[in-house]
Amino acid sequence: MKLKFIAVSLIFTWLFSCGQEVDNTNETDAAKDKMPALALADNNQASLHSGLKLNNFDHTVRPQDDFYRHVNGRWLLKNKIPTDRSSYGIFTALADKAQEDIEAIVEESAAANSLLKSSDVQKVGDLYKSVLDTESLENLGVKPLEPYFAEIDAIKNKQQLAEYFAMVFKRGSDAPLAFFINIDAKNPTEYVLYLTQSGLGLPSKDYYFNEGLSYEAIRQKYVKHIETMFALAGLASGDQAAQDIMALEMAIANGHWNKEDNRNSVKTYNKYELSQLVEIAKDFDWISYFNALGVNNQKYLIVRQPTFVSAFNLVFVDTSLEAWKSYFKWHLLSGNAGLMNKELAQENFVFYGKVLEGTLEQPPRRARAVNAVNNLLGEVVGKVYVAKHFRPEAKARMMSLVENLKEAFRQSILALDWMSEETKEQAINKLNKFRPKIGYPEKWRDYSSLVIQPNDLLGNYMAAREFNFGLQLNKLGRSVDRDEWFMTPQTVNAYYNPVMNEIVFPAAILQPPVFDMNADDAVNYGGIGAIIGHEMGHAFDDQGASYDGDGVLREWWTETDKLEFKARTAALAAQYDEFEPLPGVFVNGKFTLGENIGDLGGLTIAYKAYQMSKGEKLAPVLSGFTGDQRFFIGWAQIWARKYRDEELKRRISVEPQSPSEYRTNGVLRNMSEFVEAFDVKEGDRLYLPPEKRVKIW
């Protein structure tokens, strides 16, 4: 289903520019830094297994030439991308396991004989049933959307249109203007409105303007898809509407900021009083818009892209009312097609699944029903998931590991030869104020006011969207909730939140091979340890480094240190610019810079933490590999992933993470410790001369 939760997803877009994607021999030279020996495993090391997936190795590929394929080559050969997926990897497999666990929880609720009205069990069970009730969906067809189409038809002027921009947002459809509520980046004790660009039906600005036959073909198919959807929905003049919508979206996209600037924390913080918006968009009725949103009592907001708002103003004026009506009907239809009959849902999938991602078929209906429950009632299910599947000792072990990584990071900062003492002091202060969240929230979301019906799928989604909108709106004027989570416990992912200076690891990511309670320390430090380091590293990447230890967006670097930092990060960006996953399709080093810094810094710090954890002991040789070698293998094996070409191209356009191959090899060739562990020499493909290796943290 192509479903949209704008209010929440925009927070993710802003937040997870500092996030983590999961969709990946010289023991005598161990560091002698002294600290309490915090080994990840408290078992007898002799009884532990190596944690290495030896059956995945391809020994025809030299580790010195392509470590990613050396470790994962046979996995890549023997695993096929499922027909209902656009990519498949180790993190996907972990998510599948979590999905199985969630499905069992959901089906138990659906099978309950007596569902007490408004109880969590009733909501879960009836929402699940409403997705599976295909007979009702076929009988209804597009009828559930007809009142919303009529509402659009009733718009008589541009003032009413401005009001409708707000109504659309509450209901989860796209509009060129969107907003979310989050902590004020320069005053993190308060919540504030953020106004941001949106409103496109294709994945990004690139898809509207990039040259080449593949992009042109997608644009043509998009127009045809709109026309077909209008016909299936019984909407008139689909051919003309499709042309109008494409022209309007191209005009909107033309004003969009590029993805590099859009992830810039400083450039996107532009504070305006609500009354000042007429200065950048004088023809849009802001009073009607903010009244309809219910935020007209706010004094100011943050405009993330002011020049886009000005460009939008011209588009708003120049576009006819009828074209705007066609546009809003399209986004209402497109955003809810997965909730309609089979014909509409399938056509929606053909374009967004097959054309844009290369996926061959939709997931089974039962899987879509579980996803609906996960999306709309995530913490209801999460509470049960944690009770059934998350071991308390895993949380305790993770907390110890986080502290070990923090200490390693502290020592690394103190040892930097390119940073002044003044900046080091600020960096250590920020590090000391890190707040880790492991597993699950301390308090659970209250869904008691959300009404779910067993036979009204669209109504359930509309109710959930307005419920989520209300949750966001209620933040304004309240003290900041520092216990809030932006992921559910059953999510296989992790993130860093700069305005709270927190690192967050949901329960579901803490599974083998990423985190193996029964494995030797080395592979765990290379896996979950490096992910912890990655999230810590986001606090000091090209954007996270703009926030201090209290989450305030401010400059805390000396000018000299900042220039040196930028020089090092620019060198890393240039390395990634050279990677070419598909012919003529290159990784964007600037766009992916934050994630690449996180990967390089995270693995560097995890390696140091691993050395410190051993104390005076030497790591054993397991499965024929030294501890250092197992550490790097642990990093490489979690990133095994296959992509369909369409999906790989889409990700490079819209996702700030590099493809998995480069997350592995791109980092390792910069680490002298890897070069030594695997005897990488000049002439090997992964060899970089020492002067070209980038070291930041």
XYZ file of C-alpha atoms in Angstrom:
697
model
C 0.000 0.000 0.000
C 1.216 3.496 -0.790
C -0.042 5.185 2.364
C 1.007 8.517 3.787
C 1.286 9.790 7.359
C 2.544 13.261 6.591
C 2.734 14.705 10.114
C 4.824 11.842 11.472
C 6.803 11.113 8.304
C 7.992 14.710 8.037
C 9.421 14.487 11.540
C 11.238 11.347 10.368
C 12.565 13.178 7.302
C 13.972 15.919 9.547
C 15.111 13.598 12.327
C 16.600 10.768 10.337
C 18.879 12.923 8.312
C 20.793 11.949 11.446
C 19.608 8.340 11.325
C 20.632 4.814 10.530
C 19.313 2.849 7.578
C 18.483 -0.784 7.839
C 16.311 -0.730 5.062
C 24.443 -1.872 6.284
C 45.499 -9.473 13.050
C 47.751 -7.787 15.141
C 46.523 -8.673 18.598
C 49.725 -7.593 20.331
C 49.145 -4.036 19.105
C 45.880 -3.714 20.983
C 45.277 -0.302 22.472
C 46.588 -0.006 25.978
C 44.089 2.627 27.133
C 43.039 1.792 30.647
C 39.422 1.513 31.737
C 37.323 -1.181 33.408
C 37.332 -4.154 31.062
C 33.741 -4.086 29.800
C 33.438 -7.197 27.670
C 30.127 -7.509 25.869
C 29.815 -11.159 26.785
C 29.919 -12.061 30.441
C 29.968 -15.773 29.597
C 33.160 -17.771 29.485
C 34.715 -16.677 26.181
C 35.879 -20.221 25.517
C 32.250 -21.390 25.314
C 31.232 -18.749 22.788
C 30.975 -19.242 19.042
C 32.609 -16.884 16.570
C 29.334 -15.442 15.282
C 30.675 -15.563 11.719
C 28.480 -16.689 8.819
C 31.170 -18.803 7.162
C 28.781 -20.318 4.612
C 28.306 -16.863 3.116
C 31.983 -16.373 2.234
C 33.176 -16.334 -1.369
C 36.824 -17.354 -1.261
C 37.264 -16.665 -4.981
C 37.179 -12.955 -4.067
C 40.207 -11.657 -2.191
C 39.431 -9.702 0.983
C 42.038 -7.158 -0.093
C 40.085 -6.424 -3.300
C 36.436 -6.563 -2.265
C 35.815 -7.342 1.371
C 32.050 -6.989 0.985
C 31.874 -9.804 -1.589
C 34.547 -11.874 0.112
C 32.354 -12.026 3.237
C 28.925 -12.035 1.542
C 29.516 -13.412 -1.956
C 27.778 -16.761 -1.515
C 24.910 -15.076 0.326
C 24.468 -12.741 -2.652
C 24.539 -15.732 -5.009
C 22.124 -18.008 -3.177
C 19.570 -15.435 -2.009
C 16.979 -14.049 -4.389
C 14.985 -10.901 -3.797
C 11.439 -12.010 -2.931
C 8.908 -11.064 -5.584
C 7.129 -8.715 -3.185
C 10.331 -6.809 -2.302
C 12.448 -4.211 -4.045
C 15.543 -5.220 -2.075
C 16.505 -7.893 0.406
C 19.233 -8.044 3.037
C 20.214 -9.077 6.540
C 18.169 -6.286 8.094
C 15.185 -7.326 5.958
C 15.498 -10.834 7.374
C 15.476 -9.410 10.905
C 12.397 -7.355 10.030
C 10.732 -10.493 8.650
C 11.342 -12.254 11.957
C 9.815 -9.319 13.830
C 6.908 -9.385 11.355
C 6.251 -13.044 12.142
C 6.211 -12.284 15.846
C 3.857 -9.337 15.321
C 1.565 -11.400 13.097
C 1.133 -13.956 15.880
C 0.244 -11.170 18.326
C -2.223 -9.581 15.912
C -3.929 -12.837 14.977
C -4.365 -13.677 18.645
C -6.249 -10.404 19.103
C -8.335 -10.972 15.972
C -9.314 -14.441 17.173
C -10.498 -13.268 20.595
C -14.110 -14.286 21.252
C -15.074 -11.179 23.180
C -13.654 -7.834 22.155
C -14.383 -5.178 24.747
C -15.282 -2.018 22.841
C -12.456 0.549 22.759
C -9.970 -1.881 24.289
C -6.548 -2.277 22.707
C -7.425 -5.861 21.747
C -10.587 -4.668 19.989
C -8.696 -2.012 18.053
C -6.009 -4.435 16.910
C -8.462 -7.177 15.996
C -10.948 -4.970 14.155
C -8.298 -3.039 12.237
C -6.788 -6.346 11.114
C -10.207 -7.591 10.022
C -10.956 -4.388 8.113
C -7.908 -4.972 5.891
C -8.799 -8.624 5.301
C -12.444 -7.868 4.494
C -11.850 -7.789 0.739
C -15.483 -8.595 -0.030
C -16.625 -5.293 1.452
C -13.809 -3.435 -0.301
C -14.824 -4.876 -3.673
C -18.486 -4.044 -3.095
C -17.699 -0.484 -2.064
C -15.208 0.280 -4.818
C -14.338 3.986 -4.720
C -17.496 5.000 -2.816
C -15.647 5.716 0.461
C -13.707 8.477 -1.336
C -16.715 10.104 -2.997
C -17.557 12.473 -0.094
C -13.969 13.725 -0.191
C -14.111 14.222 -3.970
C -17.341 16.195 -3.495
C -15.629 18.346 -0.894
C -12.934 19.231 -3.419
C -15.524 20.003 -6.095
C -17.225 22.407 -3.684
C -14.151 24.691 -3.435
C -15.201 27.997 -5.008
C -12.193 30.311 -4.644
C -8.548 30.558 -3.623
C -9.403 31.420 -0.012
C -11.318 28.161 0.364
C -8.468 26.454 -1.447
C -6.011 27.723 1.195
C -8.282 26.278 3.890
C -8.352 22.981 2.032
C -4.538 22.857 2.025
C -4.821 22.509 5.804
C -7.646 19.957 5.680
C -5.669 17.767 3.286
C -2.750 17.718 5.663
C -4.905 16.518 8.558
C -6.123 13.636 6.404
C -2.733 12.445 5.306
C -2.709 13.488 1.640
C 0.041 15.471 -0.018
C 0.067 19.222 -0.542
C 2.930 21.537 -1.530
C 3.014 22.982 1.985
C 3.338 20.639 4.908
C 4.228 21.139 8.525
C 5.263 19.166 11.537
C 5.707 19.978 15.194
C 8.985 19.243 16.885
C 11.449 20.719 19.334
C 12.802 24.153 18.477
C 16.384 23.537 17.394
C 17.555 26.808 18.957
C 15.420 26.550 22.059
C 15.058 22.819 22.812
C 12.822 23.394 25.831
C 9.883 24.257 23.547
C 7.943 22.781 20.651
C 7.539 24.786 17.461
C 5.904 24.561 14.034
C 8.112 23.645 11.092
C 6.867 24.486 7.591
C 8.433 22.421 4.815
C 8.232 21.644 1.108
C 6.203 18.665 -0.089
C 3.553 17.862 -2.690
C 5.215 15.567 -5.250
C 3.874 12.280 -6.577
C 7.282 11.098 -7.823
C 10.065 10.286 -5.329
C 12.086 13.480 -5.681
C 12.861 16.542 -7.763
C 15.322 14.453 -9.777
C 12.516 12.409 -11.305
C 10.930 15.508 -12.847
C 14.027 17.074 -14.383
C 16.844 14.546 -14.766
C 17.659 13.765 -18.366
C 17.959 10.289 -19.812
C 15.613 7.754 -21.334
C 14.877 6.002 -18.030
C 13.691 9.198 -16.319
C 11.695 10.266 -19.360
C 10.046 6.837 -19.482
C 9.061 7.129 -15.807
C 7.535 10.560 -16.409
C 5.499 9.222 -19.319
C 4.336 6.225 -17.295
C 3.413 8.514 -14.409
C 1.113 10.596 -16.610
C -0.470 7.439 -18.008
C -0.861 6.056 -14.496
C -2.727 9.185 -13.348
C -5.044 8.937 -16.351
C -5.723 5.246 -15.653
C -6.411 5.865 -11.972
C -8.883 8.631 -12.807
C -10.721 6.247 -15.124
C -10.819 3.443 -12.559
C -12.178 5.876 -9.951
C -14.872 7.128 -12.325
C -13.418 10.652 -12.401
C -13.991 12.625 -15.572
C -11.413 14.017 -18.010
C -8.517 11.918 -16.763
C -6.367 12.678 -19.804
C -6.530 16.433 -19.276
C -6.236 16.056 -15.501
C -3.068 13.973 -15.901
C -1.454 16.672 -18.035
C -2.487 19.408 -15.600
C -1.240 17.463 -12.588
C 2.123 16.712 -14.180
C 2.575 20.354 -15.160
C 1.639 21.508 -11.662
C 3.941 19.024 -9.932
C 6.816 20.050 -12.191
C 6.211 23.666 -11.192
C 6.167 22.671 -7.523
C 9.297 20.530 -7.919
C 11.112 23.348 -9.673
C 11.006 25.365 -6.440
C 12.095 22.454 -4.222
C 15.472 22.745 -2.575
C 18.010 20.173 -3.658
C 18.604 17.266 -1.314
C 22.038 18.480 -0.216
C 20.733 21.842 1.031
C 17.576 20.249 2.396
C 19.552 18.272 4.975
C 21.540 21.323 6.090
C 20.516 22.072 9.679
C 21.623 25.707 9.598
C 20.191 26.620 6.181
C 16.820 25.072 7.028
C 16.390 26.973 10.299
C 14.631 30.201 9.331
C 12.461 31.738 12.033
C 9.425 33.809 11.028
C 6.516 35.235 12.892
C 3.303 33.914 11.384
C 2.400 37.423 10.286
C 5.701 37.717 8.372
C 4.889 34.947 5.904
C 3.160 37.464 3.653
C 6.636 38.865 3.013
C 7.677 35.693 1.173
C 4.249 34.562 -0.112
C 1.863 37.504 -0.296
C -0.923 35.864 -2.333
C -1.567 32.815 -0.168
C -4.209 33.260 2.543
C -2.104 32.368 5.569
C -4.779 33.420 8.053
C -7.300 30.973 6.594
C -4.639 28.280 6.376
C -3.451 28.548 9.974
C -6.995 28.932 11.300
C -7.949 25.695 9.556
C -4.897 23.971 11.018
C -5.713 25.279 14.482
C -2.313 26.893 15.040
C -3.168 30.556 14.487
C -2.353 31.310 18.152
C 1.346 30.518 17.621
C 3.695 33.476 17.475
C 6.315 32.059 15.150
C 7.360 29.037 13.102
C 10.460 27.700 11.352
C 10.373 27.825 7.554
C 12.762 25.186 6.284
C 12.922 26.427 2.679
C 11.895 30.107 2.378
C 12.680 30.367 -1.339
C 10.424 27.374 -1.976
C 7.563 29.137 -0.200
C 8.095 32.166 -2.440
C 8.183 29.953 -5.522
C 5.043 28.172 -4.354
C 3.266 31.527 -4.064
C 3.746 32.114 -7.797
C 2.536 28.607 -8.613
C -0.491 29.094 -6.385
C -1.445 32.269 -8.257
C -0.705 31.013 -11.761
C -2.523 27.668 -11.441
C -6.230 27.545 -12.134
C -8.692 26.437 -9.492
C -9.698 23.478 -11.677
C -6.090 22.286 -11.985
C -5.680 22.499 -8.206
C -8.872 20.446 -7.781
C -7.524 17.770 -10.125
C -4.239 17.775 -8.186
C -5.949 17.262 -4.831
C -8.243 14.551 -6.199
C -5.162 12.784 -7.511
C -3.288 12.864 -4.220
C -6.392 11.806 -2.306
C -6.847 8.885 -4.699
C -3.175 7.942 -4.882
C -2.593 8.180 -1.148
C -5.525 5.892 -0.378
C -5.562 3.524 -3.364
C -4.199 0.673 -1.258
C -7.326 0.928 0.899
C -9.714 0.562 -2.043
C -10.781 -2.349 -4.240
C -8.330 -4.730 -5.912
C -8.344 -2.937 -9.280
C -7.309 0.426 -7.843
C -4.823 -1.090 -5.401
C -3.198 -3.137 -8.154
C -2.836 -0.199 -10.556
C -1.336 1.841 -7.743
C 1.126 -0.959 -7.048
C 2.054 -1.376 -10.720
C 3.437 2.157 -10.830
C 4.798 2.713 -7.331
C 5.922 -0.880 -6.815
C 6.915 -2.189 -10.228
C 7.927 0.916 -12.156
C 9.669 2.871 -9.378
C 11.070 0.018 -7.273
C 11.100 -3.024 -9.545
C 8.972 -5.073 -7.147
C 7.201 -7.903 -8.978
C 4.106 -8.406 -6.837
C 2.325 -7.016 -3.791
C 2.900 -8.553 -0.367
C 0.231 -11.063 0.687
C -2.975 -9.525 2.042
C -2.296 -10.889 5.506
C 1.113 -9.182 5.586
C -0.516 -5.908 4.542
C -3.022 -6.310 7.362
C -0.219 -6.776 9.887
C 1.527 -3.701 8.465
C -1.660 -1.680 8.913
C -1.801 -2.590 12.585
C 1.891 -1.832 12.966
C 1.460 1.573 11.328
C -1.680 2.679 13.139
C -1.340 0.932 16.516
C 2.414 0.458 16.746
C 2.915 0.885 20.486
C -0.119 -1.263 21.348
C 1.543 -4.154 19.555
C 4.980 -3.070 20.721
C 4.070 -3.469 24.367
C 3.145 -7.126 23.788
C 6.150 -7.688 21.522
C 8.549 -6.511 24.223
C 6.942 -8.731 26.861
C 7.213 -11.788 24.620
C 10.454 -11.286 22.723
C 12.843 -8.880 24.457
C 15.125 -10.247 27.145
C 15.977 -7.878 30.030
C 19.589 -9.024 29.956
C 19.849 -7.763 26.356
C 18.989 -4.269 27.547
C 21.526 -4.459 30.360
C 24.202 -5.720 27.983
C 23.434 -2.926 25.528
C 23.713 -0.280 28.241
C 27.155 -1.592 29.162
C 28.195 -1.568 25.540
C 26.966 2.001 25.065
C 29.030 3.138 28.040
C 32.073 1.377 26.633
C 31.602 3.099 23.263
C 31.200 6.462 25.002
C 34.476 5.991 26.826
C 36.231 4.977 23.618
C 34.805 8.030 21.872
C 35.975 10.253 24.750
C 39.509 8.957 24.526
C 39.508 9.322 20.757
C 38.444 12.964 21.013
C 41.150 13.687 23.572
C 43.763 12.111 21.296
C 42.832 14.035 18.135
C 45.790 15.936 16.734
C 43.706 18.263 14.567
C 41.283 19.635 17.168
C 41.946 22.394 19.685
C 41.476 21.946 23.415
C 38.642 24.479 23.350
C 36.581 22.463 20.860
C 37.502 19.180 22.539
C 36.023 20.443 25.785
C 32.721 21.198 24.044
C 32.735 17.831 22.267
C 33.346 15.935 25.517
C 30.537 17.885 27.158
C 28.195 16.813 24.380
C 29.326 13.204 24.615
C 28.780 13.171 28.383
C 25.198 14.354 27.875
C 24.243 11.534 25.488
C 21.042 9.823 26.545
C 20.665 6.220 25.360
C 17.234 4.646 24.923
C 17.247 0.874 24.590
C 14.457 -1.501 23.643
C 11.195 0.290 24.353
C 9.675 3.500 25.766
C 9.285 4.042 29.481
C 5.662 5.050 28.923
C 3.319 3.830 26.219
C 1.096 5.856 23.910
C -2.569 6.091 24.909
C -4.866 5.136 22.016
C -8.106 5.254 24.017
C -9.592 8.111 21.966
C -8.974 6.388 18.627
C -12.086 4.634 17.275
C -11.523 1.583 15.054
C -14.306 -0.243 13.191
C -14.150 -3.791 11.779
C -15.622 -2.906 8.356
C -14.393 0.605 7.545
C -10.799 0.496 6.349
C -10.629 4.025 4.936
C -12.466 5.382 7.969
C -9.936 3.687 10.249
C -7.042 5.317 8.429
C -8.705 8.716 8.396
C -9.391 8.393 12.122
C -5.790 7.372 12.786
C -4.437 10.282 10.773
C -6.543 12.805 12.638
C -5.576 11.094 15.903
C -1.875 11.463 15.061
C -2.436 15.039 13.941
C -4.066 15.746 17.292
C -1.126 14.221 19.155
C 1.212 16.556 17.315
C -1.003 19.607 17.818
C -1.300 18.954 21.542
C 2.464 19.362 21.939
C 2.281 23.101 21.319
C 2.526 25.027 24.564
C 3.480 21.940 26.569
C 6.808 21.013 28.089
C 8.992 18.809 25.916
C 8.363 15.093 26.339
C 11.874 13.703 26.486
C 10.549 10.144 26.814
C 8.900 10.157 23.384
C 10.064 7.563 20.863
C 9.927 8.029 17.078
C 10.154 4.305 16.372
C 8.266 1.341 17.757
C 10.108 -1.437 19.648
C 9.436 -3.886 16.778
C 11.270 -1.660 14.270
C 14.590 -2.938 12.936
C 16.410 0.377 12.894
C 18.069 2.972 15.126
C 18.437 6.744 15.205
C 20.121 9.781 16.698
C 17.933 12.759 17.644
C 20.056 15.947 17.651
C 17.666 18.220 19.567
C 17.454 15.674 22.396
C 21.056 14.489 22.004
C 19.844 10.905 22.315
C 20.656 7.593 20.642
C 17.781 5.137 20.293
C 17.870 1.378 19.643
C 14.518 -0.446 19.350
C 14.304 -4.013 20.631
C 13.946 -5.681 17.228
C 17.389 -4.651 15.966
C 19.022 -6.545 18.834
C 19.056 -9.908 17.057
C 21.801 -12.031 15.458
C 23.894 -11.405 13.454
C 23.745 -7.719 14.468
C 23.696 -8.542 18.190
C 24.344 -12.122 19.289
C 24.236 -12.743 23.030
C 26.068 -16.055 22.577
C 28.811 -14.844 20.250
C 32.364 -13.750 20.924
C 32.874 -10.047 21.582
C 34.671 -9.253 18.320
C 31.743 -9.869 15.983
C 29.348 -8.005 18.275
C 31.596 -4.956 18.419
C 31.810 -5.070 14.615
C 28.018 -5.378 14.394
C 25.895 -3.677 17.044
C 28.949 -1.880 18.447
C 29.576 -0.180 15.117
C 25.880 0.729 14.851
C 26.020 2.297 18.311
C 29.149 4.133 17.212
C 27.360 5.170 14.025
C 24.522 6.787 15.966
C 26.984 8.457 18.329
C 28.893 9.595 15.259
C 25.801 11.396 13.981
C 26.198 13.777 16.900
C 29.489 14.792 15.297
C 28.758 14.439 11.582
C 28.519 17.362 9.146
C 25.047 18.276 10.502
C 24.967 16.832 14.020
C 28.120 18.773 14.851
C 26.043 21.956 14.593
C 24.166 21.034 17.813
C 25.654 21.278 21.286
C 25.232 18.916 24.224
C 21.854 20.420 25.143
C 20.521 20.049 21.609
C 20.907 23.746 20.754
C 21.692 24.564 17.137
C 24.708 26.831 17.549
C 28.355 27.160 16.543
C 30.574 25.629 19.232
C 33.682 24.992 17.124
C 36.650 27.282 16.715
C 36.944 28.596 13.185
C 40.214 26.734 12.594
C 38.784 23.413 13.797
C 35.678 23.848 11.676
C 37.762 24.422 8.555
C 39.844 21.326 9.253
C 36.687 19.281 9.905
C 35.197 20.450 6.605
C 38.382 19.577 4.732
C 38.359 16.038 6.098
C 34.669 15.498 5.434
C 35.022 16.945 1.921
C 37.730 14.374 1.213
C 35.375 11.613 2.347
C 32.573 12.983 0.149
C 34.920 12.999 -2.837
C 35.734 9.325 -2.278
C 32.058 8.350 -2.358
C 31.390 10.495 -5.436
C 33.532 8.006 -7.375
C 31.350 4.982 -6.572
C 29.166 3.889 -9.516
C 26.557 1.272 -8.476
C 24.875 1.307 -11.918
C 26.262 2.510 -15.247
C 26.134 6.304 -15.158
C 24.544 6.348 -11.683
C 26.926 7.589 -8.990
C 26.656 7.866 -5.222
C 26.234 11.487 -4.142
C 29.033 12.026 -1.633
C 27.635 15.284 -0.265
C 24.116 13.942 0.156
C 25.312 10.759 1.888
C 28.052 12.495 3.865
C 26.339 12.346 7.259
C 25.782 8.595 7.002
C 29.282 7.996 5.684
C 30.785 9.977 8.570
C 28.601 7.947 10.910
C 29.846 4.695 9.390
C 33.525 5.649 9.422
C 33.434 7.194 12.879
C 31.213 4.430 14.236
C 33.459 1.604 13.091
C 36.584 3.453 14.220
C 35.192 3.991 17.707
C 33.801 0.454 17.906
C 37.252 -0.907 17.058
C 38.831 1.142 19.824
C 36.120 0.030 22.258
C 36.745 -3.596 21.316
C 40.443 -3.238 22.044
C 39.704 -1.584 25.391
C 37.205 -4.304 26.348
C 39.923 -6.951 26.254
C 42.080 -5.264 28.833
C 45.391 -7.139 28.953
C 43.983 -10.307 27.363
C 44.591 -11.472 23.812
C 41.541 -12.388 21.767
C 41.316 -16.081 20.853
C 41.506 -17.311 17.295
C 38.027 -18.578 16.348
C 36.960 -20.142 13.045
C 40.481 -19.476 11.806
C 40.311 -15.712 12.318
C 41.937 -13.387 14.813
C 39.839 -11.062 16.922
C 40.610 -8.056 14.707
C 39.659 -9.986 11.593
C 36.395 -11.162 13.165
C 35.615 -7.577 14.122
C 35.775 -6.413 10.507
C 33.917 -9.470 9.269
C 31.201 -8.673 11.820
C 30.843 -5.257 10.176
C 30.721 -6.597 6.623
C 28.246 -9.417 7.208
C 25.442 -7.222 8.557
C 25.349 -5.232 5.283
C 24.635 -8.084 2.881
C 21.876 -6.784 0.601
C 20.584 -7.144 -2.951
C 18.708 -4.393 -4.803
C 16.589 -4.293 -7.903
C 18.048 -1.749 -10.305
C 14.978 0.495 -10.091
C 15.114 0.518 -6.312
C 18.856 1.155 -6.229
C 18.364 4.130 -8.519
C 15.490 5.424 -6.383
C 17.484 5.081 -3.164
C 20.434 6.966 -4.555
C 18.036 9.775 -5.452
C 16.144 10.028 -2.163
C 17.952 8.138 0.629
C 20.945 9.641 2.493
C 22.604 6.238 2.969
C 25.113 4.772 0.532
C 24.366 1.314 -0.920
C 25.523 -1.510 1.335
C 28.595 -2.427 -0.716
C 30.035 1.050 -0.179
C 29.010 1.219 3.461
C 31.339 -1.747 3.865
C 34.281 -1.190 1.522
C 34.167 2.607 1.544
C 34.812 2.680 5.277
C 37.323 -0.158 5.521
C 39.844 1.197 3.053
C 40.186 4.309 5.249
C 41.069 2.294 8.353
C 44.718 1.379 8.810
C 43.625 -1.273 11.320
C 41.791 -3.117 8.521
C 44.757 -2.734 6.199
C 46.964 -4.403 8.814
C 44.451 -7.096 9.803
C 44.104 -8.361 6.213
C 47.534 -7.426 4.880
C 46.222 -5.021 2.241
C 49.088 -3.852 0.020
C 49.656 -1.352 -2.736
C 48.041 -2.680 -5.893
C 45.097 -4.236 -4.041
C 41.734 -2.654 -4.927
C 41.029 -1.656 -1.320
C 44.413 -0.072 -0.816
C 44.528 3.656 -0.205
C 47.858 5.370 0.461
C 48.052 6.473 4.104
C 47.932 10.162 3.155
C 44.588 9.623 1.372
C 42.916 7.755 4.214
C 40.331 9.927 5.935
C 40.338 9.983 9.727
C 37.836 12.194 11.491
C 37.168 10.726 14.943
